[in-house]
mmCIF file of C-alpha atoms in Angstrom:
data_model
loop_
_atom_site.group_PDB
_atom_site.id
_atom_site.type_symbol
_atom_site.label_atom_id
_atom_site.label_comp_id
_atom_site.label_asym_id
_atom_site.label_seq_id
_atom_site.Cartn_x
_atom_site.Cartn_y
_atom_site.Cartn_z
ATOM 1 C CA HIS A 44 22.395 9.162 20.241
ATOM 2 C CA GLY A 45 22.406 12.816 21.394
ATOM 3 C CA PRO A 46 20.559 14.622 18.572
ATOM 4 C CA PHE A 47 18.106 11.759 18.191
ATOM 5 C CA ALA A 48 17.327 11.665 21.920
ATOM 6 C CA SER A 49 16.825 15.444 21.849
ATOM 7 C CA LEU A 50 14.392 15.123 18.939
ATOM 8 C CA VAL A 51 12.361 12.438 20.705
ATOM 9 C CA GLN A 52 12.307 14.488 23.894
ATOM 10 C CA ALA A 53 11.125 17.590 22.021
ATOM 11 C CA LEU A 54 8.364 15.631 20.261
ATOM 12 C CA SER A 55 7.185 13.942 23.447
ATOM 13 C CA THR A 56 7.015 17.231 25.377
ATOM 14 C CA LYS A 57 5.424 18.974 22.364
ATOM 15 C CA GLN A 58 8.183 21.566 22.246
ATOM 16 C CA ILE A 59 8.029 21.138 18.480
ATOM 17 C CA PRO A 60 5.109 19.783 16.442
ATOM 18 C CA ALA A 61 5.614 16.536 14.537
ATOM 19 C CA ASP A 62 4.763 18.259 11.246
ATOM 20 C CA ASP A 63 7.531 20.837 11.672
ATOM 21 C CA VAL A 64 9.744 20.646 8.567
ATOM 22 C CA ASN A 65 12.965 20.600 10.564
ATOM 23 C CA ALA A 66 11.636 17.865 12.845
ATOM 24 C CA GLN A 67 10.566 15.755 9.877
ATOM 25 C CA GLU A 68 13.953 16.131 8.202
ATOM 26 C CA MET A 69 15.756 15.238 11.420
ATOM 27 C CA ALA A 70 13.498 12.205 11.954
ATOM 28 C CA CYS A 71 14.116 10.912 8.422
ATOM 29 C CA LEU A 72 17.862 11.473 8.741
ATOM 30 C CA CYS A 73 18.035 9.638 12.080
ATOM 31 C CA VAL A 74 15.999 6.726 10.760
ATOM 32 C CA GLU A 75 18.300 6.430 7.729
ATOM 33 C CA LEU A 76 21.404 6.510 9.938
ATOM 34 C CA TYR A 77 20.061 3.771 12.215
ATOM 35 C CA GLY A 78 19.021 1.846 9.107
ATOM 36 C CA ALA A 79 22.604 1.924 7.844
ATOM 37 C CA ALA A 80 23.797 0.612 11.212
ATOM 38 C CA ALA A 81 21.198 -2.174 11.095
ATOM 39 C CA ARG A 82 22.702 -3.389 7.809
ATOM 40 C CA ALA A 83 26.333 -3.304 9.014
ATOM 41 C CA SER A 84 26.639 -6.950 10.047
ATOM 42 C CA GLU A 85 29.815 -7.443 7.992
ATOM 43 C CA MET A 86 31.919 -5.069 10.099
ATOM 44 C CA ALA A 87 34.920 -6.376 12.046
ATOM 45 C CA GLU A 88 33.186 -6.355 15.455
ATOM 46 C CA PRO A 89 29.460 -6.705 14.677
ATOM 47 C CA GLU A 90 28.524 -7.124 18.356
ATOM 48 C CA ARG A 91 29.041 -3.381 18.711
ATOM 49 C CA ILE A 92 25.968 -2.724 16.557
ATOM 50 C CA PRO A 93 23.440 -4.216 19.061
ATOM 51 C CA GLN A 94 25.148 -2.211 21.815
ATOM 52 C CA PHE A 95 24.581 0.921 19.734
ATOM 53 C CA MET A 96 21.048 0.048 18.585
ATOM 54 C CA THR A 97 19.444 -1.335 21.757
ATOM 55 C CA PRO A 98 19.137 1.945 23.744
ATOM 56 C CA SER A 99 17.414 3.629 20.783
ATOM 57 C CA LEU A 100 14.963 0.927 19.693
ATOM 58 C CA GLN A 101 12.099 2.139 21.875
ATOM 59 C CA HIS A 102 12.627 5.713 20.718
ATOM 60 C CA LEU A 103 12.683 4.578 17.079
ATOM 61 C CA SER A 104 9.485 2.664 17.667
ATOM 62 C CA GLY A 105 7.960 5.728 19.304
ATOM 63 C CA LEU A 106 8.498 7.778 16.155
ATOM 64 C CA MET A 107 5.755 5.714 14.529
ATOM 65 C CA SER A 108 3.163 7.338 16.790
ATOM 66 C CA TYR A 109 4.212 10.799 15.549
ATOM 67 C CA TYR A 110 4.625 9.950 11.868
ATOM 68 C CA ALA A 111 2.191 7.086 11.449
ATOM 69 C CA ARG A 112 0.293 8.915 8.720
ATOM 70 C CA ASP A 113 3.459 9.377 6.677
ATOM 71 C CA LEU A 114 3.813 6.093 4.802
ATOM 72 C CA THR A 115 7.374 6.922 3.766
ATOM 73 C CA VAL A 116 8.547 7.243 7.367
ATOM 74 C CA CYS A 117 6.530 4.158 8.338
ATOM 75 C CA GLU A 118 8.208 2.033 5.709
ATOM 76 C CA ARG A 119 11.659 3.296 6.692
ATOM 77 C CA LEU A 120 11.029 2.471 10.336
ATOM 78 C CA LEU A 121 9.747 -1.003 9.494
ATOM 79 C CA ARG A 122 12.769 -1.553 7.266
ATOM 80 C CA VAL A 123 15.154 -0.593 10.094
ATOM 81 C CA PHE A 124 13.590 -3.162 12.435
ATOM 82 C CA ARG A 125 13.340 -5.783 9.674
ATOM 83 C CA ASP A 126 17.006 -5.390 8.683
ATOM 84 C CA TYR A 127 18.227 -5.326 12.283
ATOM 85 C CA ALA A 128 16.302 -8.504 13.139
ATOM 86 C CA GLU A 129 17.475 -10.232 9.962
ATOM 87 C CA GLN A 130 21.145 -9.343 10.402
ATOM 88 C CA PHE A 131 21.614 -9.566 14.161
ATOM 89 C CA VAL A 132 18.969 -11.771 15.785
ATOM 90 C CA ALA A 133 21.397 -14.711 15.991
ATOM 91 C CA MET A 134 23.940 -12.761 18.029
ATOM 92 C CA LEU A 135 21.667 -10.874 20.456
ATOM 93 C CA ASN A 136 21.715 -11.614 24.176
ATOM 94 C CA GLN A 137 18.492 -11.808 26.152
ATOM 95 C CA GLU A 138 18.387 -8.134 27.137
ATOM 96 C CA GLN A 139 18.887 -7.103 23.516
ATOM 97 C CA CYS A 140 16.275 -9.590 22.263
ATOM 98 C CA LEU A 141 13.722 -8.327 24.766
ATOM 99 C CA ALA A 142 14.387 -4.722 23.765
ATOM 100 C CA LEU A 143 13.870 -5.635 20.112
ATOM 101 C CA PHE A 144 10.706 -7.606 20.888
ATOM 102 C CA ARG A 145 9.053 -4.861 22.958
ATOM 103 C CA ALA A 146 9.959 -2.088 20.538
ATOM 104 C CA SER A 147 8.787 -4.181 17.574
ATOM 105 C CA ALA A 148 5.481 -4.922 19.294
ATOM 106 C CA ASP A 149 4.818 -1.216 19.849
ATOM 107 C CA LEU A 150 5.937 -0.393 16.315
ATOM 108 C CA LEU A 151 3.566 -2.948 14.747
ATOM 109 C CA LYS A 152 0.627 -1.801 16.869
ATOM 110 C CA SER A 153 1.087 1.843 15.877
ATOM 111 C CA TYR A 154 1.596 0.900 12.244
ATOM 112 C CA SER A 155 -1.440 -1.378 12.020
ATOM 113 C CA ALA A 156 -3.712 1.184 13.671
ATOM 114 C CA HIS A 157 -3.072 3.644 10.831
ATOM 115 C CA HIS A 158 -2.305 1.523 7.779
ATOM 116 C CA CYS A 159 -4.139 -1.800 7.933
ATOM 117 C CA SER A 160 -7.783 -1.323 8.858
ATOM 118 C CA SER A 161 -8.530 1.352 6.251
ATOM 119 C CA ARG A 162 -6.049 0.341 3.547
ATOM 120 C CA VAL A 163 -7.591 -0.293 0.114
ATOM 121 C CA VAL A 164 -5.757 -2.685 -2.197
ATOM 122 C CA THR A 165 -6.475 -2.795 -5.905
ATOM 123 C CA ARG A 166 -5.910 -5.856 -8.071
ATOM 124 C CA PRO A 167 -2.957 -5.349 -10.457
ATOM 125 C CA PRO A 168 -3.976 -5.366 -14.132
ATOM 126 C CA SER A 169 -0.868 -7.220 -15.348
ATOM 127 C CA ALA A 170 2.174 -9.097 -14.046
ATOM 128 C CA LEU A 171 4.582 -6.310 -15.055
ATOM 129 C CA GLU A 172 2.472 -3.604 -13.446
ATOM 130 C CA ALA A 173 2.072 -5.834 -10.386
ATOM 131 C CA ASN A 174 5.847 -5.947 -9.896
ATOM 132 C CA LEU A 175 6.178 -2.177 -10.318
ATOM 133 C CA GLU A 176 3.238 -1.390 -8.040
ATOM 134 C CA GLU A 177 4.442 -3.870 -5.444
ATOM 135 C CA GLU A 178 7.801 -2.130 -5.150
ATOM 136 C CA GLN A 179 6.291 1.355 -5.097
ATOM 137 C CA SER A 180 3.176 0.967 -2.978
ATOM 138 C CA TYR A 181 3.405 -2.045 -0.684
ATOM 139 C CA GLY A 182 6.965 -2.075 0.609
ATOM 140 C CA ASP A 183 5.703 -1.316 4.126
ATOM 141 C CA ILE A 184 3.514 -4.437 4.183
ATOM 142 C CA LEU A 185 6.386 -6.555 2.885
ATOM 143 C CA CYS A 186 8.681 -5.223 5.636
ATOM 144 C CA ALA A 187 6.024 -5.877 8.294
ATOM 145 C CA ILE A 188 5.601 -9.490 7.149
ATOM 146 C CA GLN A 189 9.352 -10.078 7.086
ATOM 147 C CA LEU A 190 9.755 -8.558 10.549
ATOM 148 C CA LEU A 191 7.089 -10.946 11.884
ATOM 149 C CA ILE A 192 8.945 -13.871 10.290
ATOM 150 C CA HIS A 193 12.193 -12.898 12.031
ATOM 151 C CA LEU A 194 10.442 -12.439 15.394
ATOM 152 C CA GLY A 195 9.071 -15.972 15.032
ATOM 153 C CA THR A 196 12.423 -17.700 14.556
ATOM 154 C CA LYS A 197 13.302 -20.348 17.120
ATOM 155 C CA ASP A 198 16.582 -18.645 18.085
ATOM 156 C CA PHE A 199 14.802 -15.391 18.890
ATOM 157 C CA ILE A 200 12.014 -17.016 20.917
ATOM 158 C CA ASP A 201 14.459 -19.259 22.792
ATOM 159 C CA VAL A 202 16.608 -16.322 23.879
ATOM 160 C CA CYS A 203 13.611 -14.156 24.823
ATOM 161 C CA THR A 204 12.103 -16.911 26.972
ATOM 162 C CA ALA A 205 15.303 -18.206 28.580
ATOM 163 C CA ASP A 206 15.347 -18.117 32.391
ATOM 164 C CA ASN A 207 11.667 -17.207 32.475
ATOM 165 C CA LYS A 208 10.252 -18.039 35.895
ATOM 166 C CA GLY A 209 6.977 -16.218 35.999
ATOM 167 C CA ASP A 210 6.916 -12.714 37.436
ATOM 168 C CA SER A 211 10.374 -13.015 38.939
ATOM 169 C CA GLY A 212 12.097 -14.204 35.768
ATOM 170 C CA THR A 213 14.060 -12.013 33.419
ATOM 171 C CA GLY A 214 12.543 -13.535 30.268
ATOM 172 C CA ILE A 215 9.048 -13.581 28.873
ATOM 173 C CA ASN A 216 6.616 -16.338 27.994
ATOM 174 C CA SER A 217 6.827 -17.696 24.455
ATOM 175 C CA SER A 218 3.099 -16.978 24.171
ATOM 176 C CA GLN A 219 3.857 -13.249 24.429
ATOM 177 C CA VAL A 220 6.020 -13.461 21.317
ATOM 178 C CA THR A 221 3.507 -15.563 19.393
ATOM 179 C CA ASP A 222 0.689 -13.223 20.473
ATOM 180 C CA VAL A 223 2.500 -10.309 18.828
ATOM 181 C CA ILE A 224 3.095 -12.343 15.663
ATOM 182 C CA PHE A 225 -0.554 -13.348 15.517
ATOM 183 C CA PHE A 226 -1.601 -9.764 16.177
ATOM 184 C CA GLY A 227 0.461 -8.676 13.186
ATOM 185 C CA LEU A 228 -0.899 -11.523 11.077
ATOM 186 C CA GLN A 229 -4.481 -10.573 11.966
ATOM 187 C CA GLN A 230 -3.858 -6.974 10.863
ATOM 188 C CA ILE A 231 -2.348 -8.047 7.550
ATOM 189 C CA LEU A 232 -4.887 -10.786 6.749
ATOM 190 C CA PRO A 233 -7.669 -8.507 5.447
ATOM 191 C CA LEU A 234 -5.196 -6.909 3.050
ATOM 192 C CA MET A 235 -3.975 -10.229 1.720
ATOM 193 C CA THR A 236 -7.484 -11.214 0.698
ATOM 194 C CA GLN A 237 -8.096 -7.960 -1.191
ATOM 195 C CA GLY A 238 -5.525 -8.464 -3.882
ATOM 196 C CA LEU A 239 -2.030 -8.511 -2.396
ATOM 197 C CA LEU A 240 -1.691 -12.239 -3.059
ATOM 198 C CA GLN A 241 -1.445 -11.255 -6.726
ATOM 199 C CA PHE A 242 1.945 -9.661 -6.027
ATOM 200 C CA PRO A 243 4.690 -12.327 -6.325
ATOM 201 C CA THR A 244 7.123 -11.254 -3.584
ATOM 202 C CA LEU A 245 4.412 -10.387 -1.086
ATOM 203 C CA CYS A 246 2.672 -13.682 -1.808
ATOM 204 C CA VAL A 247 5.797 -15.768 -1.124
ATOM 205 C CA GLN A 248 6.656 -13.856 2.069
ATOM 206 C CA TYR A 249 3.078 -14.076 3.323
ATOM 207 C CA PHE A 250 3.031 -17.841 2.893
ATOM 208 C CA SER A 251 6.442 -18.116 4.569
ATOM 209 C CA LEU A 252 4.878 -16.490 7.638
ATOM 210 C CA VAL A 253 1.597 -18.410 7.468
ATOM 211 C CA GLY A 254 3.331 -21.716 6.795
ATOM 212 C CA PHE A 255 5.526 -21.266 9.863
ATOM 213 C CA MET A 256 2.610 -20.289 12.100
ATOM 214 C CA MET A 257 0.390 -23.127 10.860
ATOM 215 C CA ASP A 258 3.139 -25.668 11.381
ATOM 216 C CA THR A 259 4.227 -24.399 14.797
ATOM 217 C CA TYR A 260 1.067 -22.966 16.393
ATOM 218 C CA PRO A 261 -2.003 -24.548 14.743
ATOM 219 C CA GLU A 262 -3.973 -24.308 17.981
ATOM 220 C CA LYS A 263 -3.711 -20.501 17.927
ATOM 221 C CA VAL A 264 -4.966 -20.389 14.350
ATOM 222 C CA CYS A 265 -8.013 -22.395 15.402
ATOM 223 C CA GLU A 266 -8.730 -19.858 18.155
ATOM 224 C CA LEU A 267 -8.985 -16.897 15.754
ATOM 225 C CA PRO A 268 -12.419 -15.230 15.425
ATOM 226 C CA TYR A 269 -14.314 -16.834 12.553
ATOM 227 C CA ASP A 270 -13.989 -13.936 10.109
ATOM 228 C CA LEU A 271 -10.205 -13.899 10.500
ATOM 229 C CA PHE A 272 -10.020 -17.694 10.462
ATOM 230 C CA ARG A 273 -12.072 -17.721 7.253
ATOM 231 C CA SER A 274 -9.776 -15.121 5.668
ATOM 232 C CA LEU A 275 -6.737 -17.197 6.560
ATOM 233 C CA LEU A 276 -8.343 -20.391 5.270
ATOM 234 C CA ASP A 277 -9.402 -18.690 2.026
ATOM 235 C CA SER A 278 -5.827 -17.552 1.457
ATOM 236 C CA LEU A 279 -4.622 -21.139 1.976
ATOM 237 C CA LEU A 280 -7.217 -22.458 -0.468
ATOM 238 C CA PHE A 281 -6.077 -19.842 -2.977
ATOM 239 C CA GLY A 282 -2.462 -20.875 -2.478
ATOM 240 C CA MET A 283 -3.041 -24.618 -2.981
ATOM 241 C CA SER A 284 -3.178 -24.271 -6.771
ATOM 242 C CA HIS A 285 -0.624 -21.459 -7.020
ATOM 243 C CA GLU A 286 1.989 -21.818 -9.753
ATOM 244 C CA ASP A 287 4.792 -21.309 -7.208
ATOM 245 C CA SER A 288 5.475 -24.718 -5.669
ATOM 246 C CA PHE A 289 6.642 -23.200 -2.359
ATOM 247 C CA VAL A 290 3.356 -21.317 -2.004
ATOM 248 C CA SER A 291 1.290 -24.372 -2.939
ATOM 249 C CA LYS A 292 3.134 -26.729 -0.602
ATOM 250 C CA SER A 293 2.942 -24.256 2.289
ATOM 251 C CA SER A 294 -0.802 -23.875 1.695
ATOM 252 C CA LEU A 295 -1.454 -27.627 1.479
ATOM 253 C CA CYS A 296 0.583 -28.283 4.621
ATOM 254 C CA GLY A 297 -1.361 -25.504 6.352
ATOM 255 C CA VAL A 298 -4.738 -26.997 5.439
ATOM 256 C CA GLY A 299 -3.606 -30.468 6.506
ATOM 257 C CA GLY A 300 -2.225 -29.099 9.770
ATOM 258 C CA LEU A 301 -5.506 -27.363 10.606
ATOM 259 C CA VAL A 302 -7.549 -30.517 10.051
ATOM 260 C CA ARG A 303 -5.124 -32.699 12.021
ATOM 261 C CA GLU A 304 -5.243 -30.218 14.909
ATOM 262 C CA HIS A 305 -9.031 -30.496 14.898
ATOM 263 C CA LEU A 306 -8.837 -34.302 14.840
ATOM 264 C CA ARG A 307 -6.430 -34.207 17.764
ATOM 265 C CA THR A 308 -8.136 -31.609 19.978
ATOM 266 C CA GLY A 309 -11.500 -30.688 18.438
ATOM 267 C CA ALA A 310 -10.150 -27.129 18.221
ATOM 268 C CA LEU A 311 -12.497 -26.068 15.403
ATOM 269 C CA GLY A 312 -15.658 -27.344 17.052
ATOM 270 C CA ARG A 313 -16.995 -23.844 17.706
ATOM 271 C CA HIS A 314 -16.525 -22.761 14.093
ATOM 272 C CA LEU A 315 -17.922 -26.025 12.696
ATOM 273 C CA ALA A 316 -21.014 -25.768 14.869
ATOM 274 C CA ALA A 317 -21.937 -22.547 13.098
ATOM 275 C CA HIS A 318 -20.418 -23.349 9.702
ATOM 276 C CA GLY A 319 -20.656 -27.084 9.221
ATOM 277 C CA ASP A 320 -19.516 -27.103 5.591
ATOM 278 C CA VAL A 321 -16.026 -25.672 6.179
ATOM 279 C CA PHE A 322 -14.228 -28.968 5.548
ATOM 280 C CA ASP A 323 -16.547 -29.845 2.646
ATOM 281 C CA GLY A 324 -15.443 -26.726 0.843
ATOM 282 C CA CYS A 325 -11.794 -27.542 1.514
ATOM 283 C CA SER A 326 -12.202 -31.076 0.149
ATOM 284 C CA GLN A 327 -14.035 -29.894 -2.935
ATOM 285 C CA ARG A 328 -11.459 -27.263 -3.837
ATOM 286 C CA LEU A 329 -8.565 -29.604 -3.105
ATOM 287 C CA LEU A 330 -10.006 -32.184 -5.478
ATOM 288 C CA ARG A 331 -11.140 -29.795 -8.216
ATOM 289 C CA GLU A 332 -8.219 -27.366 -8.230
ATOM 290 C CA VAL A 333 -5.257 -29.556 -7.293
ATOM 291 C CA ILE A 334 -5.690 -33.337 -7.350
ATOM 292 C CA PHE A 335 -7.675 -33.491 -10.597
ATOM 293 C CA GLN A 336 -5.411 -30.950 -12.296
ATOM 294 C CA PRO A 337 -2.001 -31.297 -14.034
ATOM 295 C CA VAL A 338 -0.416 -29.159 -11.271
ATOM 296 C CA ILE A 339 -0.658 -32.117 -8.863
ATOM 297 C CA TRP A 340 2.696 -33.622 -9.796
ATOM 298 C CA ASP A 341 4.950 -31.033 -8.132
ATOM 299 C CA ARG A 342 2.874 -31.064 -4.917
ATOM 300 C CA LEU A 343 1.842 -34.706 -4.733
ATOM 301 C CA GLU A 344 2.853 -35.547 -1.166
ATOM 302 C CA PRO A 345 1.452 -32.425 0.608
ATOM 303 C CA ALA A 346 -1.783 -32.794 -1.394
ATOM 304 C CA GLY A 347 -2.164 -36.382 -0.234
ATOM 305 C CA MET A 348 -1.390 -35.494 3.368
ATOM 306 C CA ALA A 349 -4.037 -32.735 3.221
ATOM 307 C CA LEU A 350 -6.635 -35.046 1.662
ATOM 308 C CA LEU A 351 -6.204 -37.853 4.189
ATOM 309 C CA PRO A 352 -7.309 -35.967 7.343
ATOM 310 C CA LEU A 353 -10.121 -34.240 5.411
ATOM 311 C CA ALA A 354 -11.538 -37.675 4.590
ATOM 312 C CA ALA A 355 -10.964 -38.929 8.130
ATOM 313 C CA VAL A 356 -12.904 -36.067 9.777
ATOM 314 C CA ASP A 357 -16.194 -37.304 8.329
ATOM 315 C CA LEU A 358 -16.047 -40.037 5.688
ATOM 316 C CA THR A 359 -19.765 -39.750 4.923
ATOM 317 C CA ARG A 360 -19.529 -36.040 4.116
ATOM 318 C CA PHE A 361 -16.333 -36.635 2.167
ATOM 319 C CA ALA A 362 -18.066 -39.323 0.079
ATOM 320 C CA ALA A 363 -20.846 -36.824 -0.640
ATOM 321 C CA VAL A 364 -18.257 -34.355 -1.946
ATOM 322 C CA VAL A 365 -16.787 -37.057 -4.204
ATOM 323 C CA SER A 366 -20.272 -37.870 -5.521
ATOM 324 C CA LEU A 367 -20.845 -34.190 -6.231
ATOM 325 C CA ILE A 368 -17.635 -33.953 -8.253
ATOM 326 C CA ALA A 369 -17.918 -37.338 -10.009
ATOM 327 C CA PRO A 370 -20.112 -36.098 -12.928
ATOM 328 C CA ARG A 371 -17.175 -34.131 -14.290
ATOM 329 C CA PHE A 372 -15.669 -37.489 -15.313
ATOM 330 C CA GLY A 373 -18.404 -38.032 -17.891
ATOM 331 C CA PRO A 374 -20.201 -41.397 -18.328
ATOM 332 C CA GLU A 375 -21.463 -43.290 -15.291
ATOM 333 C CA VAL A 376 -18.911 -46.038 -15.806
ATOM 334 C CA LYS A 377 -16.086 -43.520 -15.298
ATOM 335 C CA GLN A 378 -17.843 -41.970 -12.334
ATOM 336 C CA ARG A 379 -18.011 -45.394 -10.739
ATOM 337 C CA ARG A 380 -14.311 -45.965 -11.400
ATOM 338 C CA VAL A 381 -13.507 -42.748 -9.558
ATOM 339 C CA GLN A 382 -15.577 -43.791 -6.552
ATOM 340 C CA VAL A 383 -13.953 -47.239 -6.515
ATOM 341 C CA ALA A 384 -10.502 -45.616 -6.666
ATOM 342 C CA PHE A 385 -11.405 -43.483 -3.629
ATOM 343 C CA GLU A 386 -12.658 -46.533 -1.758
ATOM 344 C CA ARG A 387 -9.359 -48.335 -2.372
ATOM 345 C CA LEU A 388 -7.378 -45.301 -1.209
ATOM 346 C CA MET A 389 -9.395 -44.486 1.904
ATOM 347 C CA GLN A 390 -9.230 -47.782 3.766
ATOM 348 C CA PRO A 391 -11.152 -47.841 7.094
ATOM 349 C CA ASP A 392 -8.105 -48.983 9.075
ATOM 350 C CA VAL A 393 -6.052 -46.103 7.667
ATOM 351 C CA LEU A 394 -8.731 -43.519 8.475
ATOM 352 C CA SER A 395 -9.203 -44.863 11.988
ATOM 353 C CA LYS A 396 -5.474 -44.461 12.623
ATOM 354 C CA VAL A 397 -5.614 -40.895 11.335
ATOM 355 C CA VAL A 398 -8.515 -40.085 13.661
ATOM 356 C CA SER A 399 -6.667 -41.547 16.645
ATOM 357 C CA GLY A 400 -3.452 -39.723 15.749
ATOM 358 C CA GLY A 401 -1.583 -42.929 15.058
ATOM 359 C CA TYR A 402 -0.787 -42.434 11.385
ATOM 360 C CA GLU A 403 2.098 -40.002 11.679
ATOM 361 C CA GLY A 404 5.003 -42.470 11.435
ATOM 362 C CA ARG A 405 7.439 -42.431 8.537
ATOM 363 C CA MET A 406 6.473 -45.878 7.245
ATOM 364 C CA ASN A 407 2.772 -44.999 7.227
ATOM 365 C CA ARG A 408 3.457 -41.759 5.384
ATOM 366 C CA LEU A 409 5.549 -43.537 2.759
ATOM 367 C CA LYS A 410 2.874 -46.189 2.261
ATOM 368 C CA PHE A 411 0.116 -43.614 1.827
ATOM 369 C CA LYS A 412 2.318 -41.573 -0.511
ATOM 370 C CA ARG A 413 2.715 -44.641 -2.761
ATOM 371 C CA ASP A 414 -0.993 -45.450 -2.587
ATOM 372 C CA PHE A 415 -1.931 -41.834 -3.314
ATOM 373 C CA GLU A 416 0.365 -41.666 -6.342
ATOM 374 C CA ILE A 417 -1.236 -44.849 -7.733
ATOM 375 C CA PHE A 418 -4.663 -43.287 -7.130
ATOM 376 C CA VAL A 419 -3.747 -40.054 -8.910
ATOM 377 C CA ARG A 420 -2.275 -41.859 -11.905
ATOM 378 C CA ASP A 421 -5.353 -44.062 -12.122
ATOM 379 C CA VAL A 422 -7.787 -41.147 -11.968
ATOM 380 C CA HIS A 423 -5.835 -38.972 -14.398
ATOM 381 C CA SER A 424 -5.773 -41.803 -16.912
ATOM 382 C CA PHE A 425 -9.468 -41.354 -17.587
ATOM 383 C CA LEU A 426 -10.087 -37.828 -16.387
ATOM 384 C CA VAL A 427 -12.324 -35.786 -18.641
ATOM 385 C CA ILE A 428 -12.229 -32.068 -17.856
ATOM 386 C CA GLN A 429 -15.602 -30.528 -18.567
#
């Protein structure tokens, strides 16, 4: 710890400038050494690693403020925290968890201030070039997403919040952890809508994070400012028809979770008052891009469970969406068959249970899954793609 502590002290007191060549070399060397320790979970007594790492986490995080403009150092720092959280979060005590949480929060704030708001992402021209560019240019974003995923694990939150009793407790509120995760997600969201979803690894990791947050904290998603909420929703709508089944299922579950949260609490009332067609757009894209497409078969259940609450929110508006899409089926006789199929699927008693929150039981889900599969097979039997 000695040379590293001396470096941090010299930087903080401005005895040496951050751009000094010797200081930069020492910083990179220290970060690499701590990175090696963070990956040493297979050693005989791995509990010694948290004892070694914990006193230095805040100093490591502080380096970001001095070298935030150097993307190489940024990525290395993020990788240290990502690897340490991944390898050791299950064995940390509360003091060590809190040290990791606070240092990570500061690290992410410094990183996002310099590398998220002004970052420009270009769409990759081909799949091969996407893979190469992803590895070379966006490793820092991937590390940031993975760090947020690890901070959101139940084990980490449980340990951080244990024995919390307000101001006198030694822990923290779970909301403090989720606030940091949502802060990080908000910083990354604008990037993910500018082209990063075209990169395979980043796409999967992003939806791992979003899927977890949508499933666990849907009420916080609903509280996002509209622009950020819209960006998140657009990424989910993009993911619904993704060729990767994990991405598509996470996206469909996310959309369904949002709508169910609104049915339960009215959480999206403020957004809907200003943008009344939000759910209409979701229904239309779900039908056009997923349910009426061959991709439906590997995501049948999550698609059905996303469609059901969308219909229950406002059956009249949902029927209008169906009428708008019906002409794609060709002759009027086929259009009528589609509408009849929807009427059989969306029974009033089923929708009323969804609205009241009483349609979450296993038997109800199984019944709707069977009914939805019959509906899809019926519709696909005479679907004409125009």
